[in-house]
Coordinates of C-alpha atoms in Angstrom, one line a residue:
M1 CA 0.0 0.0 0.0
A2 CA 3.0 2.3 0.3
D3 CA 2.8 3.0 -3.5
A4 CA -0.9 2.9 -4.3
K5 CA -0.4 4.3 -7.8
K6 CA 1.4 1.2 -8.9
S7 CA -1.0 -1.2 -7.3
D8 CA -3.8 -3.1 -9.2
L9 CA -7.5 -2.5 -9.1
G10 CA -7.8 -4.5 -5.9
F11 CA -6.3 -1.6 -4.0
E12 CA -9.6 0.1 -3.2
A13 CA -11.0 -3.2 -1.9
E14 CA -8.0 -3.8 0.4
L15 CA -8.2 -0.2 1.7
F16 CA -11.9 -0.5 2.4
K17 CA -11.3 -3.8 4.2
A18 CA -8.7 -2.3 6.3
A19 CA -10.8 0.8 7.1
D20 CA -13.9 -1.4 7.9
K21 CA -11.8 -3.4 10.5
L22 CA -11.5 -0.2 12.4
R23 CA -15.2 0.4 12.6
G24 CA -15.8 -1.6 15.7
N25 CA -19.5 -1.3 16.9
L26 CA -20.2 1.9 14.9
E27 CA -23.1 1.5 12.4
P28 CA -22.1 1.7 8.7
S29 CA -24.5 4.6 8.2
E30 CA -22.6 6.6 10.8
Y31 CA -19.1 5.3 10.0
K32 CA -19.6 6.2 6.3
H33 CA -19.5 9.9 7.0
V34 CA -16.5 9.6 9.3
V35 CA -14.4 7.8 6.7
L36 CA -15.6 9.7 3.6
G37 CA -15.0 13.0 5.3
L38 CA -11.4 12.0 6.0
V39 CA -10.9 10.8 2.4
F40 CA -12.1 14.1 1.1
L41 CA -9.9 16.1 3.5
K42 CA -6.9 14.0 2.4
Y43 CA -7.6 14.7 -1.3
I44 CA -8.1 18.5 -1.1
S45 CA -5.2 18.9 1.3
E46 CA -2.7 17.1 -0.8
A47 CA -4.0 18.6 -4.1
F48 CA -3.5 22.0 -2.5
E49 CA 0.0 21.2 -1.1
S50 CA 1.1 19.8 -4.5
Y51 CA 0.0 22.9 -6.4
H52 CA 1.3 25.2 -3.6
A53 CA 4.8 23.7 -4.1
K54 CA 4.5 24.2 -7.9
L55 CA 3.5 27.9 -7.5
T56 CA 6.4 28.4 -5.0
E57 CA 8.8 27.6 -7.8
D58 CA 7.2 30.1 -10.2
E59 CA 8.6 33.6 -9.6
Y60 CA 5.5 35.2 -11.3
A61 CA 3.0 33.3 -9.1
D62 CA 1.8 34.0 -5.6
P63 CA 1.3 30.7 -3.7
E64 CA -0.6 32.5 -1.0
D65 CA -3.3 33.9 -3.3
P66 CA -6.4 31.7 -3.2
E67 CA -7.3 33.0 -6.7
E68 CA -4.4 31.0 -8.1
Y69 CA -6.0 27.8 -7.1
L70 CA -9.5 28.6 -8.3
A71 CA -8.4 28.5 -11.9
E72 CA -7.2 24.9 -11.4
N73 CA -10.3 23.8 -9.6
I74 CA -8.3 23.3 -6.4
F75 CA -9.6 24.4 -3.0
W76 CA -7.6 26.7 -0.7
V77 CA -6.6 24.8 2.4
P78 CA -5.5 26.8 5.5
T79 CA -2.4 25.6 7.4
E80 CA -4.3 24.1 10.3
A81 CA -6.5 22.0 7.9
R82 CA -3.7 20.4 5.9
W83 CA -3.2 16.7 6.1
S84 CA 0.3 17.0 7.3
N85 CA -1.0 18.7 10.4
L86 CA -3.6 16.0 11.0
R87 CA -1.0 13.3 10.5
N88 CA 1.3 14.8 13.1
K89 CA -1.6 15.1 15.6
A90 CA -3.2 11.7 14.9
R91 CA -2.6 10.5 18.4
D92 CA -3.6 13.7 20.1
P93 CA -6.5 13.1 22.6
N94 CA -8.3 16.1 21.0
I95 CA -8.0 14.8 17.4
G96 CA -11.8 14.9 16.9
K97 CA -11.9 18.6 17.6
I98 CA -8.8 19.1 15.4
I99 CA -10.6 17.5 12.5
D100 CA -13.8 19.6 13.1
D101 CA -11.7 22.8 13.3
A102 CA -10.0 21.8 10.0
M103 CA -13.4 21.3 8.3
E104 CA -14.7 24.6 9.6
A105 CA -11.5 26.5 8.5
I106 CA -11.9 25.2 5.0
E107 CA -15.5 26.3 4.8
R108 CA -14.6 29.8 6.1
V109 CA -12.3 30.5 3.1
P110 CA -14.3 32.8 0.7
A111 CA -12.8 31.0 -2.3
N112 CA -14.3 27.7 -1.0
E113 CA -17.9 29.0 -1.3
K114 CA -19.0 25.7 -2.9
L115 CA -18.1 23.8 0.2
K116 CA -20.2 25.9 2.6
G117 CA -22.3 23.6 4.7
V118 CA -21.0 20.5 2.9
L119 CA -18.2 19.1 5.1
P120 CA -19.0 16.8 8.2
K121 CA -18.1 18.5 11.5
N122 CA -19.0 16.1 14.3
Y123 CA -15.7 14.2 14.8
A124 CA -15.4 15.6 18.4
R125 CA -18.6 13.9 19.6
P126 CA -17.9 11.8 22.8
T127 CA -19.3 8.6 21.2
L128 CA -16.6 8.6 18.5
N129 CA -13.5 6.5 19.4
K130 CA -10.5 8.8 19.1
E131 CA -8.1 5.8 18.7
M132 CA -10.1 4.8 15.7
L133 CA -9.8 8.3 14.2
G134 CA -6.0 8.1 14.7
D135 CA -5.9 4.7 13.0
L136 CA -7.9 6.0 10.0
I137 CA -5.5 9.0 9.6
D138 CA -2.5 6.6 9.7
L139 CA -4.2 4.3 7.2
F140 CA -5.0 7.1 4.7
S141 CA -1.6 8.6 5.1
K142 CA -0.1 5.6 3.4
I143 CA -1.8 6.5 0.1
D144 CA 0.9 8.0 -2.0
M145 CA -0.6 11.0 -3.8
R146 CA 2.6 12.9 -4.7
G147 CA 3.3 13.7 -8.3
N148 CA 0.8 14.1 -11.1
A149 CA -2.4 15.9 -9.9
N150 CA -4.6 14.0 -12.4
E151 CA -3.3 10.7 -11.1
A152 CA -3.9 11.8 -7.5
R153 CA -7.4 12.9 -8.3
D154 CA -8.1 9.6 -10.1
L155 CA -6.7 7.6 -7.2
L156 CA -8.7 9.2 -4.5
G157 CA -11.8 9.4 -6.8
R158 CA -11.6 5.6 -7.1
V159 CA -11.2 5.2 -3.4
Y160 CA -14.2 7.5 -2.7
E161 CA -16.4 5.8 -5.2
Y162 CA -15.5 2.3 -4.0
F163 CA -16.1 3.3 -0.4
L164 CA -19.6 4.7 -1.4
S165 CA -20.3 1.3 -3.0
G166 CA -19.0 -0.6 0.0
F167 CA -21.1 1.4 2.5
A168 CA -24.2 1.0 0.3
S169 CA -23.7 -2.8 0.4
S170 CA -23.2 -2.7 4.2
E171 CA -26.3 -0.6 4.8
G172 CA -28.5 -2.7 2.4
K173 CA -31.8 -1.1 1.5
R174 CA -31.1 2.1 3.3
G175 CA -27.7 2.5 1.7
G176 CA -29.0 1.8 -1.8
E177 CA -31.0 5.0 -1.6
F178 CA -28.0 7.2 -2.2
F179 CA -26.0 4.9 -4.5
T180 CA -26.7 3.4 -8.0
P181 CA -24.6 0.4 -8.8
R182 CA -21.8 1.3 -11.0
S183 CA -22.6 -1.3 -13.7
V184 CA -26.1 0.2 -14.1
V185 CA -24.8 3.7 -14.4
K186 CA -22.2 2.6 -16.9
T187 CA -24.8 0.9 -19.0
L188 CA -26.9 4.1 -19.2
V189 CA -23.9 6.3 -19.9
A190 CA -22.6 3.8 -22.6
M191 CA -26.0 3.9 -24.3
L192 CA -26.5 7.6 -24.2
E193 CA -22.9 8.7 -24.8
P194 CA -23.0 12.1 -23.2
K195 CA -20.1 13.7 -25.0
K196 CA -21.1 17.4 -25.1
G197 CA -23.9 19.5 -23.6
R198 CA -25.9 19.7 -20.4
V199 CA -26.3 16.6 -18.2
Y200 CA -29.1 16.6 -15.6
D201 CA -30.1 14.3 -12.8
P202 CA -33.2 15.3 -10.8
C203 CA -32.5 12.8 -8.0
C204 CA -28.7 12.7 -8.1
G205 CA -27.9 10.7 -4.9
S206 CA -24.1 10.6 -4.4
G207 CA -23.4 11.8 -8.0
G208 CA -22.5 8.6 -9.7
M209 CA -24.2 9.5 -13.0
F210 CA -22.1 12.6 -13.4
I211 CA -18.8 10.8 -12.6
Q212 CA -19.4 8.1 -15.1
S213 CA -20.4 10.7 -17.7
E214 CA -17.1 12.5 -17.1
N215 CA -15.2 9.2 -17.2
F216 CA -16.9 8.3 -20.5
I217 CA -15.7 11.6 -22.0
E218 CA -12.1 11.1 -20.9
D219 CA -12.1 7.5 -22.1
H220 CA -13.1 8.6 -25.5
G221 CA -10.6 11.4 -25.9
G222 CA -12.9 14.3 -25.0
R223 CA -12.6 17.2 -22.6
R224 CA -14.3 17.4 -19.2
N225 CA -15.4 20.9 -19.8
D226 CA -17.4 19.8 -22.8
I227 CA -20.3 19.0 -20.5
S228 CA -22.1 21.0 -17.8
V229 CA -23.5 19.2 -14.8
Y230 CA -26.8 19.9 -13.1
G231 CA -28.7 18.1 -10.4
Q232 CA -31.0 18.1 -7.4
E233 CA -31.2 16.0 -4.3
I234 CA -33.8 16.0 -1.5
N235 CA -31.7 14.4 1.2
H236 CA -29.3 16.9 2.7
T237 CA -26.8 14.2 4.0
T238 CA -26.8 12.6 0.5
W239 CA -26.3 16.0 -1.1
R240 CA -23.2 16.6 1.0
L241 CA -21.9 13.2 -0.1
A242 CA -22.4 14.1 -3.7
M243 CA -20.7 17.5 -3.3
M244 CA -17.7 15.9 -1.7
N245 CA -17.7 13.1 -4.3
L246 CA -17.7 15.6 -7.2
A247 CA -15.1 17.7 -5.6
V248 CA -12.8 14.7 -5.2
Q249 CA -13.3 13.9 -8.9
G250 CA -12.6 17.5 -9.8
I251 CA -16.0 18.0 -11.4
D252 CA -17.6 21.4 -11.3
A253 CA -21.3 21.0 -10.9
E254 CA -24.5 22.9 -10.0
I255 CA -26.2 20.6 -7.5
K256 CA -29.2 22.0 -5.7
W257 CA -30.8 20.8 -2.5
N258 CA -34.1 21.5 -0.7
N259 CA -36.1 19.2 1.6
E260 CA -39.2 19.3 -0.7
G261 CA -37.6 17.7 -3.8
S262 CA -37.7 18.1 -7.6
F263 CA -41.5 17.7 -7.8
I264 CA -42.7 20.2 -5.2
R265 CA -39.8 22.7 -5.6
D266 CA -37.9 22.3 -8.8
E267 CA -34.7 24.3 -8.3
L268 CA -33.9 24.3 -12.1
P269 CA -37.3 25.0 -13.7
D270 CA -35.8 26.6 -16.9
L271 CA -33.2 23.9 -17.5
R272 CA -33.5 22.0 -20.8
A273 CA -30.8 19.3 -20.7
D274 CA -29.2 17.5 -23.6
F275 CA -28.9 14.4 -21.5
V276 CA -30.8 13.3 -18.5
L277 CA -29.5 10.3 -16.4
A278 CA -31.6 9.3 -13.4
N279 CA -32.3 6.5 -11.0
P280 CA -35.4 7.7 -9.1
P281 CA -36.6 5.8 -6.0
F282 CA -38.9 3.0 -7.2
N283 CA -42.7 3.2 -6.8
I284 CA -42.7 6.0 -4.1
S285 CA -46.2 6.8 -2.9
D286 CA -45.6 9.9 -0.8
W287 CA -44.3 12.2 -3.6
G288 CA -46.8 15.0 -3.1
G289 CA -49.0 14.2 -6.1
E290 CA -52.1 15.6 -4.4
R291 CA -50.5 19.1 -4.5
L292 CA -49.6 18.9 -8.2
T293 CA -52.7 17.6 -10.1
D294 CA -52.7 20.5 -12.6
D295 CA -48.9 20.8 -13.0
G296 CA -47.7 21.8 -16.5
R297 CA -45.2 19.0 -16.5
W298 CA -48.0 16.4 -16.9
K299 CA -48.2 16.7 -20.6
Y300 CA -49.2 13.1 -21.1
G301 CA -51.5 12.7 -18.2
T302 CA -51.7 13.3 -14.4
P303 CA -49.6 10.7 -12.6
P304 CA -51.4 8.7 -9.9
K305 CA -51.0 10.1 -6.3
G306 CA -49.9 6.7 -5.1
N307 CA -46.9 6.1 -7.4
A308 CA -44.3 8.6 -8.7
N309 CA -43.0 6.5 -11.6
Y310 CA -44.8 8.4 -14.3
A311 CA -44.3 11.7 -12.6
W312 CA -40.5 11.1 -12.9
L313 CA -40.8 10.2 -16.6
Q314 CA -42.8 13.3 -17.3
H315 CA -40.6 15.6 -15.2
I316 CA -37.6 14.3 -17.1
L317 CA -39.3 14.8 -20.5
H318 CA -40.1 18.3 -19.4
H319 CA -36.5 19.1 -18.7
L320 CA -35.3 17.5 -22.0
A321 CA -33.9 19.8 -24.7
P322 CA -35.6 19.5 -28.2
R323 CA -32.9 17.1 -29.4
G324 CA -32.2 15.6 -26.0
T325 CA -32.1 12.0 -24.8
A326 CA -32.7 10.5 -21.4
G327 CA -32.0 7.3 -19.6
V328 CA -34.1 6.4 -16.6
V329 CA -34.0 3.4 -14.2
L330 CA -37.4 2.3 -13.0
A331 CA -39.1 -0.8 -11.5
N332 CA -40.3 -3.3 -14.1
G333 CA -43.9 -2.7 -13.2
S334 CA -43.7 0.7 -15.0
M335 CA -43.5 -1.1 -18.4
S336 CA -46.9 -2.7 -18.0
S337 CA -49.0 -1.1 -15.2
Q338 CA -52.5 -0.2 -16.1
Q339 CA -53.7 1.1 -12.7
S340 CA -54.6 4.6 -11.9
G341 CA -54.2 5.9 -15.4
E342 CA -50.6 4.8 -15.8
G343 CA -51.5 2.8 -19.0
D344 CA -53.0 5.8 -20.5
I345 CA -49.9 8.0 -19.8
R346 CA -47.7 5.3 -21.3
K347 CA -49.9 5.1 -24.4
A348 CA -49.7 8.9 -24.8
M349 CA -45.9 8.9 -24.5
I350 CA -45.6 6.1 -27.0
E351 CA -48.0 7.7 -29.5
A352 CA -46.0 11.0 -29.1
D353 CA -42.9 8.9 -30.1
K354 CA -40.9 9.7 -27.0
V355 CA -39.9 6.1 -26.1
D356 CA -36.8 5.1 -28.0
C357 CA -35.6 1.9 -26.3
M358 CA -36.6 -0.4 -23.4
V359 CA -34.1 -2.7 -21.6
A360 CA -35.3 -5.3 -19.1
M361 CA -32.7 -5.8 -16.5
P362 CA -32.3 -8.8 -14.1
G363 CA -33.2 -8.8 -10.4
Q364 CA -30.7 -8.3 -7.6
L365 CA -28.7 -5.5 -9.2
F366 CA -29.5 -3.0 -6.5
Y367 CA -28.6 -2.7 -2.8
S368 CA -32.0 -1.2 -2.0
T369 CA -34.3 -3.8 -3.6
Q370 CA -34.2 -7.3 -5.1
I371 CA -36.9 -6.6 -7.7
P372 CA -35.9 -6.4 -11.4
A373 CA -35.5 -3.0 -12.9
C374 CA -35.7 -1.7 -16.5
L375 CA -34.1 1.1 -18.4
W376 CA -36.3 3.7 -20.3
I377 CA -34.4 5.4 -23.1
L378 CA -36.4 8.5 -24.1
A379 CA -35.8 10.8 -27.1
N380 CA -37.5 14.1 -28.0
D381 CA -36.5 13.9 -31.6
K382 CA -35.7 10.4 -33.1
S383 CA -34.1 11.9 -36.2
A384 CA -31.7 14.2 -34.4
N385 CA -28.0 14.1 -33.4
G386 CA -26.7 12.5 -36.6
H387 CA -28.6 9.2 -36.1
R388 CA -31.1 7.7 -38.5
D389 CA -34.8 8.6 -38.4
R390 CA -36.4 6.1 -36.0
K391 CA -39.8 7.6 -35.9
G392 CA -42.5 5.0 -35.1
E393 CA -40.0 2.4 -33.9
V394 CA -38.9 1.2 -30.5
L395 CA -36.0 -1.1 -29.7
F396 CA -36.6 -3.8 -27.1
I397 CA -33.6 -5.5 -25.3
D398 CA -34.1 -8.4 -22.9
A399 CA -31.1 -8.5 -20.6
R400 CA -32.7 -10.5 -17.8
Q401 CA -30.4 -13.5 -18.3
M402 CA -27.2 -11.3 -18.2
G403 CA -25.0 -10.6 -15.3
H404 CA -23.2 -12.7 -12.6
M405 CA -23.6 -13.0 -8.9
V406 CA -21.0 -11.1 -6.9
D407 CA -22.3 -12.5 -3.6
R408 CA -25.3 -14.3 -2.3
V409 CA -27.7 -11.4 -2.8
R410 CA -26.4 -9.1 -5.6
R411 CA -25.8 -9.4 -9.3
D412 CA -23.5 -7.3 -11.5
F413 CA -22.8 -6.7 -15.2
D414 CA -19.3 -6.9 -16.6
D415 CA -17.9 -4.6 -19.3
I416 CA -18.5 -7.2 -22.1
E417 CA -22.2 -7.4 -21.2
I418 CA -22.5 -3.6 -20.9
D419 CA -20.9 -3.2 -24.3
K420 CA -23.3 -5.7 -25.9
I421 CA -26.4 -3.8 -24.7
A422 CA -24.9 -0.4 -25.7
E423 CA -23.6 -1.5 -29.1
T424 CA -27.0 -3.1 -29.9
Y425 CA -28.7 0.2 -29.3
H426 CA -26.0 2.1 -31.2
R427 CA -26.2 -0.2 -34.3
W428 CA -30.0 0.1 -34.3
R429 CA -30.0 3.9 -34.2
A430 CA -27.0 4.5 -36.5
K431 CA -27.4 5.6 -40.1
A432 CA -24.6 3.4 -41.5
P433 CA -23.2 1.2 -38.8
D434 CA -20.0 -0.9 -39.5
Q435 CA -22.1 -3.9 -38.4
P436 CA -25.8 -3.6 -39.3
Y437 CA -28.4 -4.2 -36.6
E438 CA -30.3 -7.5 -36.7
D439 CA -33.0 -8.8 -34.4
E440 CA -31.7 -11.5 -32.1
A441 CA -34.4 -14.0 -30.8
G442 CA -34.5 -13.9 -27.1
F443 CA -32.4 -10.7 -26.8
C444 CA -33.5 -7.8 -29.0
K445 CA -36.3 -6.8 -31.4
S446 CA -37.1 -3.6 -33.3
A447 CA -40.9 -3.1 -33.2
D448 CA -43.1 -0.6 -34.9
L449 CA -46.0 1.2 -33.2
D450 CA -48.6 -1.2 -34.7
A451 CA -46.9 -4.1 -32.9
I452 CA -46.9 -2.1 -29.7
R453 CA -50.6 -1.2 -30.1
K454 CA -51.4 -4.9 -30.5
H455 CA -49.8 -5.5 -27.1
D456 CA -52.0 -2.8 -25.6
Y457 CA -49.0 -0.5 -25.2
V458 CA -47.2 -2.8 -22.8
L459 CA -43.4 -2.3 -23.1
T460 CA -42.1 -5.4 -21.5
P461 CA -39.3 -6.6 -23.9
G462 CA -40.1 -10.3 -23.3
R463 CA -43.3 -9.8 -25.3
Y464 CA -41.4 -8.7 -28.4
V465 CA -38.0 -10.4 -28.5
G466 CA -39.5 -14.0 -28.5
A467 CA -37.6 -17.1 -27.3
V468 CA -34.1 -18.1 -28.1
D469 CA -34.0 -20.4 -31.1
E470 CA -33.4 -24.0 -30.1
E471 CA -30.6 -25.8 -32.0
D472 CA -32.1 -28.2 -34.5
D473 CA -31.0 -31.8 -33.7
G474 CA -32.7 -33.4 -36.7
I475 CA -35.3 -35.3 -34.6
P476 CA -38.9 -34.6 -35.6
F477 CA -41.2 -33.0 -33.0
E478 CA -43.6 -36.0 -33.0
E479 CA -40.8 -38.4 -32.2
K480 CA -39.6 -36.1 -29.4
F481 CA -43.1 -35.8 -28.0
A482 CA -43.7 -39.6 -28.0
A483 CA -40.4 -40.2 -26.2
L484 CA -41.2 -37.6 -23.6
A485 CA -44.7 -39.2 -23.0
V486 CA -43.1 -42.6 -22.5
R487 CA -40.6 -41.2 -20.0
L488 CA -43.4 -39.3 -18.1
D489 CA -45.5 -42.5 -17.9
A490 CA -42.6 -44.5 -16.5
Q491 CA -41.8 -41.8 -14.0
M492 CA -45.4 -41.6 -12.7
T493 CA -45.5 -45.5 -12.4
E494 CA -42.3 -45.4 -10.4
S495 CA -43.6 -42.6 -8.2
A496 CA -46.8 -44.6 -7.4
R497 CA -44.7 -47.7 -6.6
K498 CA -42.5 -45.7 -4.1
A499 CA -45.6 -44.1 -2.5
G500 CA -47.1 -47.6 -1.9
L501 CA -43.9 -48.8 -0.4
I502 CA -43.7 -45.9 2.0
R503 CA -47.4 -46.5 3.1
R504 CA -46.7 -50.2 3.8
T505 CA -43.5 -49.4 5.7
L506 CA -45.3 -46.9 7.9
G507 CA -48.1 -49.4 8.5
R508 CA -45.6 -51.8 10.1
I509 CA -44.5 -49.2 12.6
P510 CA -46.5 -49.2 15.9
G511 CA -48.7 -46.1 15.8
G512 CA -47.9 -45.5 12.1
S513 CA -50.4 -44.6 9.4
Q514 CA -52.5 -47.4 8.0

């Protein structure tokens, strides 16, 4: 661990395991903020110190001017808040207060306005073990972040994101509310390819959609500042996690918070995004629908008061630019529900040609629920953005058999599976793909509106893609059926014989059944 930059991808897992051992009896939901706050402090401190050293060597620069750091998206860190100070005082009995003071000092700097009210400041509470805090500081001090600033950001970004995932797993359903599994986010991002423009998430959780979007751009040779990031989050604690996560990743974003949420108090009412990526909470009933019956966002029908699924879809369409596309994760029931007018809303959306692609996902992908989910890919203009005109068509992908179990309760996708889903969609929408799109029985099917109407506007991919073709072994069906009938008859005869033997055996036992 002395040289983390040269280690393999198991580094984050090993670090998490080591940090988790120090948790003791502290609940994961509480410990999460303790650890992630320190990871954040470690990153901004060393990013500052590294750039401070660089400015010191430049005779035309002033290393004590906070404005010098703003241009590089680096936060100004006062002397008492620097990691070197914490490391030297890790065994001080007052280390909790020292950390709190460091967080407050960072927030007080005018140049750090974005961090105001974001950082955790309850390390001095009596219930927090100070030995544990010292151990965590020692542990994180072993991460080598000297050298290239981008490498340092990437390293701590990986650590922060892995820790978010680990804590979501530890917390189960409660933890899953702030974290969307990475493979689900990567699938959406790979399908939509947000290379340039405005990216919006109305329920952004810890910010994973934005980070994967930025990673996608860098992986494909683009520039981070080609996209602008906007979001809103209802949970203040989760909003703070997102703000720290994005800061560690070096992402400049406009993330709003209020305790009423995007439906009741939309903080970005005039935003029209080129890409929307969202994983709203599934099937929520207390979303405030009774207060919004005549809202202008409900262009395709008033959502039922007892379920927000179609409120989210219409809120997202409302915020979509004329040539924009959206990817939304919802519960499978959203594809077929007819209750409380949901079927009528779905019909209106389909007839308006807003649904571009539907992907059925397997169950057990999420920390918060075991139920299967689906991906809705929406498009305002199916002839835009250099793709072929897909008006009147919808692509259905059935990915329910994909993925692998990573433990007893959770499934995950690998990159090959993600690429298969994304490339199928890309070939289907492309004008002249290198490899033409073809329907694949049991996996994908391009259907027109007439076919969807025949299915009463139900969008479940399994209804369209059909069954996987069985390999022809040359044996006629009649012969196979006759053989199966003979086998079934023999099995039923044997079953009756064994049942009689059991009854006779029980009859010979005193007090047994006759």
